[in-house]
């Protein structure tokens, strides 16, 4: 269990270092008056600082190494 969790955290940390965020589009209602409905696409951005990915990688390595020692 520890090895797989460590590997998952390492991979997630690498991905978070490479991509520091992502953008997605959601539809937002502007006017909803009976049968008439007007929507607009609104872009939302999710960002995280690069050190979060580095922390995830370090924790993953620590978990992986510590589970390797016990086995």
mmCIF file with all atom_site columns, C-alpha atoms in Angstrom:
data_model
loop_
_atom_site.group_PDB
_atom_site.id
_atom_site.type_symbol
_atom_site.label_atom_id
_atom_site.label_alt_id
_atom_site.label_comp_id
_atom_site.label_asym_id
_atom_site.label_entity_id
_atom_site.label_seq_id
_atom_site.pdbx_PDB_ins_code
_atom_site.Cartn_x
_atom_site.Cartn_y
_atom_site.Cartn_z
_atom_site.occupancy
_atom_site.B_iso_or_equiv
_atom_site.pdbx_formal_charge
_atom_site.auth_seq_id
_atom_site.auth_comp_id
_atom_site.auth_asym_id
_atom_site.auth_atom_id
_atom_site.pdbx_PDB_model_num
ATOM 1  C CA . UNK A 1 1  ? 0.000   0.000  0.000   1.00 0.00 ? 1  UNK A CA 1
ATOM 2  C CA . UNK A 1 2  ? 2.788   2.433  0.890   1.00 0.00 ? 2  UNK A CA 1
ATOM 3  C CA . UNK A 1 3  ? 4.741   1.862  -2.309  1.00 0.00 ? 3  UNK A CA 1
ATOM 4  C CA . UNK A 1 4  ? 1.742   2.474  -4.551  1.00 0.00 ? 4  UNK A CA 1
ATOM 5  C CA . UNK A 1 5  ? 0.732   5.588  -2.593  1.00 0.00 ? 5  UNK A CA 1
ATOM 6  C CA . UNK A 1 6  ? 4.293   6.878  -2.882  1.00 0.00 ? 6  UNK A CA 1
ATOM 7  C CA . UNK A 1 7  ? 4.365   6.307  -6.637  1.00 0.00 ? 7  UNK A CA 1
ATOM 8  C CA . UNK A 1 8  ? 0.980   8.006  -7.069  1.00 0.00 ? 8  UNK A CA 1
ATOM 9  C CA . UNK A 1 9  ? 2.158   11.055 -5.108  1.00 0.00 ? 9  UNK A CA 1
ATOM 10 C CA . UNK A 1 10 ? 5.371   11.224 -7.136  1.00 0.00 ? 10 UNK A CA 1
ATOM 11 C CA . UNK A 1 11 ? 3.429   11.139 -10.407 1.00 0.00 ? 11 UNK A CA 1
ATOM 12 C CA . UNK A 1 12 ? 0.928   13.733 -9.179  1.00 0.00 ? 12 UNK A CA 1
ATOM 13 C CA . UNK A 1 13 ? 3.798   15.952 -8.045  1.00 0.00 ? 13 UNK A CA 1
ATOM 14 C CA . UNK A 1 14 ? 5.475   15.709 -11.449 1.00 0.00 ? 14 UNK A CA 1
ATOM 15 C CA . UNK A 1 15 ? 2.241   16.569 -13.229 1.00 0.00 ? 15 UNK A CA 1
ATOM 16 C CA . UNK A 1 16 ? 1.681   19.531 -10.917 1.00 0.00 ? 16 UNK A CA 1
ATOM 17 C CA . UNK A 1 17 ? 5.207   20.785 -11.617 1.00 0.00 ? 17 UNK A CA 1
ATOM 18 C CA . UNK A 1 18 ? 4.780   20.520 -15.381 1.00 0.00 ? 18 UNK A CA 1
ATOM 19 C CA . UNK A 1 19 ? 1.281   22.028 -15.532 1.00 0.00 ? 19 UNK A CA 1
ATOM 20 C CA . UNK A 1 20 ? 0.764   24.792 -13.011 1.00 0.00 ? 20 UNK A CA 1
ATOM 21 C CA . UNK A 1 21 ? -2.977  24.963 -13.638 1.00 0.00 ? 21 UNK A CA 1
ATOM 22 C CA . UNK A 1 22 ? -5.779  24.421 -16.091 1.00 0.00 ? 22 UNK A CA 1
ATOM 23 C CA . UNK A 1 23 ? -8.664  26.313 -17.632 1.00 0.00 ? 23 UNK A CA 1
ATOM 24 C CA . UNK A 1 24 ? -12.207 25.102 -18.177 1.00 0.00 ? 24 UNK A CA 1
ATOM 25 C CA . UNK A 1 25 ? -15.321 26.654 -19.692 1.00 0.00 ? 25 UNK A CA 1
ATOM 26 C CA . UNK A 1 26 ? -18.720 26.711 -18.054 1.00 0.00 ? 26 UNK A CA 1
ATOM 27 C CA . UNK A 1 27 ? -22.031 28.045 -19.291 1.00 0.00 ? 27 UNK A CA 1
ATOM 28 C CA . UNK A 1 28 ? -23.572 30.852 -17.298 1.00 0.00 ? 28 UNK A CA 1
ATOM 29 C CA . UNK A 1 29 ? -27.199 32.012 -17.612 1.00 0.00 ? 29 UNK A CA 1
ATOM 30 C CA . UNK A 1 30 ? -27.437 35.670 -18.446 1.00 0.00 ? 30 UNK A CA 1
ATOM 31 C CA . UNK A 1 31 ? -31.189 35.961 -19.035 1.00 0.00 ? 31 UNK A CA 1
ATOM 32 C CA . UNK A 1 32 ? -33.887 33.423 -18.233 1.00 0.00 ? 32 UNK A CA 1
ATOM 33 C CA . UNK A 1 33 ? -37.241 34.958 -19.139 1.00 0.00 ? 33 UNK A CA 1
ATOM 34 C CA . UNK A 1 34 ? -39.748 32.190 -19.771 1.00 0.00 ? 34 UNK A CA 1
ATOM 35 C CA . UNK A 1 35 ? -38.992 30.447 -23.061 1.00 0.00 ? 35 UNK A CA 1
ATOM 36 C CA . UNK A 1 36 ? -36.092 32.821 -23.824 1.00 0.00 ? 36 UNK A CA 1
ATOM 37 C CA . UNK A 1 37 ? -32.788 31.823 -22.300 1.00 0.00 ? 37 UNK A CA 1
ATOM 38 C CA . UNK A 1 38 ? -29.454 33.491 -23.027 1.00 0.00 ? 38 UNK A CA 1
ATOM 39 C CA . UNK A 1 39 ? -26.223 31.901 -21.868 1.00 0.00 ? 39 UNK A CA 1
ATOM 40 C CA . UNK A 1 40 ? -22.595 32.908 -22.114 1.00 0.00 ? 40 UNK A CA 1
ATOM 41 C CA . UNK A 1 41 ? -19.431 30.855 -21.929 1.00 0.00 ? 41 UNK A CA 1
ATOM 42 C CA . UNK A 1 42 ? -17.251 31.836 -19.001 1.00 0.00 ? 42 UNK A CA 1
ATOM 43 C CA . UNK A 1 43 ? -13.690 30.621 -18.621 1.00 0.00 ? 43 UNK A CA 1
ATOM 44 C CA . UNK A 1 44 ? -12.564 29.618 -15.158 1.00 0.00 ? 44 UNK A CA 1
ATOM 45 C CA . UNK A 1 45 ? -8.919  29.041 -14.258 1.00 0.00 ? 45 UNK A CA 1
ATOM 46 C CA . UNK A 1 46 ? -7.550  26.794 -11.526 1.00 0.00 ? 46 UNK A CA 1
ATOM 47 C CA . UNK A 1 47 ? -3.931  27.516 -10.582 1.00 0.00 ? 47 UNK A CA 1
ATOM 48 C CA . UNK A 1 48 ? -1.605  26.143 -7.937  1.00 0.00 ? 48 UNK A CA 1
ATOM 49 C CA . UNK A 1 49 ? 1.910   27.196 -6.980  1.00 0.00 ? 49 UNK A CA 1
ATOM 50 C CA . UNK A 1 50 ? 4.767   24.968 -8.187  1.00 0.00 ? 50 UNK A CA 1
ATOM 51 C CA . UNK A 1 51 ? 5.965   24.229 -4.655  1.00 0.00 ? 51 UNK A CA 1
ATOM 52 C CA . UNK A 1 52 ? 2.800   22.190 -4.049  1.00 0.00 ? 52 UNK A CA 1
ATOM 53 C CA . UNK A 1 53 ? 3.949   19.727 -6.716  1.00 0.00 ? 53 UNK A CA 1
ATOM 54 C CA . UNK A 1 54 ? 7.422   19.620 -5.196  1.00 0.00 ? 54 UNK A CA 1
ATOM 55 C CA . UNK A 1 55 ? 5.980   18.913 -1.743  1.00 0.00 ? 55 UNK A CA 1
ATOM 56 C CA . UNK A 1 56 ? 3.823   16.090 -3.160  1.00 0.00 ? 56 UNK A CA 1
ATOM 57 C CA . UNK A 1 57 ? 6.902   14.594 -4.834  1.00 0.00 ? 57 UNK A CA 1
ATOM 58 C CA . UNK A 1 58 ? 8.999   14.772 -1.653  1.00 0.00 ? 58 UNK A CA 1
ATOM 59 C CA . UNK A 1 59 ? 6.243   13.201 0.443   1.00 0.00 ? 59 UNK A CA 1
ATOM 60 C CA . UNK A 1 60 ? 5.820   10.485 -2.200  1.00 0.00 ? 60 UNK A CA 1
ATOM 61 C CA . UNK A 1 61 ? 9.545   9.696  -2.143  1.00 0.00 ? 61 UNK A CA 1
ATOM 62 C CA . UNK A 1 62 ? 9.549   9.571  1.663   1.00 0.00 ? 62 UNK A CA 1
ATOM 63 C CA . UNK A 1 63 ? 6.557   7.204  1.715   1.00 0.00 ? 63 UNK A CA 1
ATOM 64 C CA . UNK A 1 64 ? 8.063   5.029  -1.023  1.00 0.00 ? 64 UNK A CA 1
ATOM 65 C CA . UNK A 1 65 ? 11.464  4.761  0.687   1.00 0.00 ? 65 UNK A CA 1
ATOM 66 C CA . UNK A 1 66 ? 10.025  4.171  4.153   1.00 0.00 ? 66 UNK A CA 1
ATOM 67 C CA . UNK A 1 67 ? 7.711   1.412  2.898   1.00 0.00 ? 67 UNK A CA 1
ATOM 68 C CA . UNK A 1 68 ? 10.629  -0.197 1.080   1.00 0.00 ? 68 UNK A CA 1
ATOM 69 C CA . UNK A 1 69 ? 12.660  -0.374 4.305   1.00 0.00 ? 69 UNK A CA 1
ATOM 70 C CA . UNK A 1 70 ? 9.901   -2.099 6.269   1.00 0.00 ? 70 UNK A CA 1
ATOM 71 C CA . UNK A 1 71 ? 9.397   -4.871 3.698   1.00 0.00 ? 71 UNK A CA 1
#
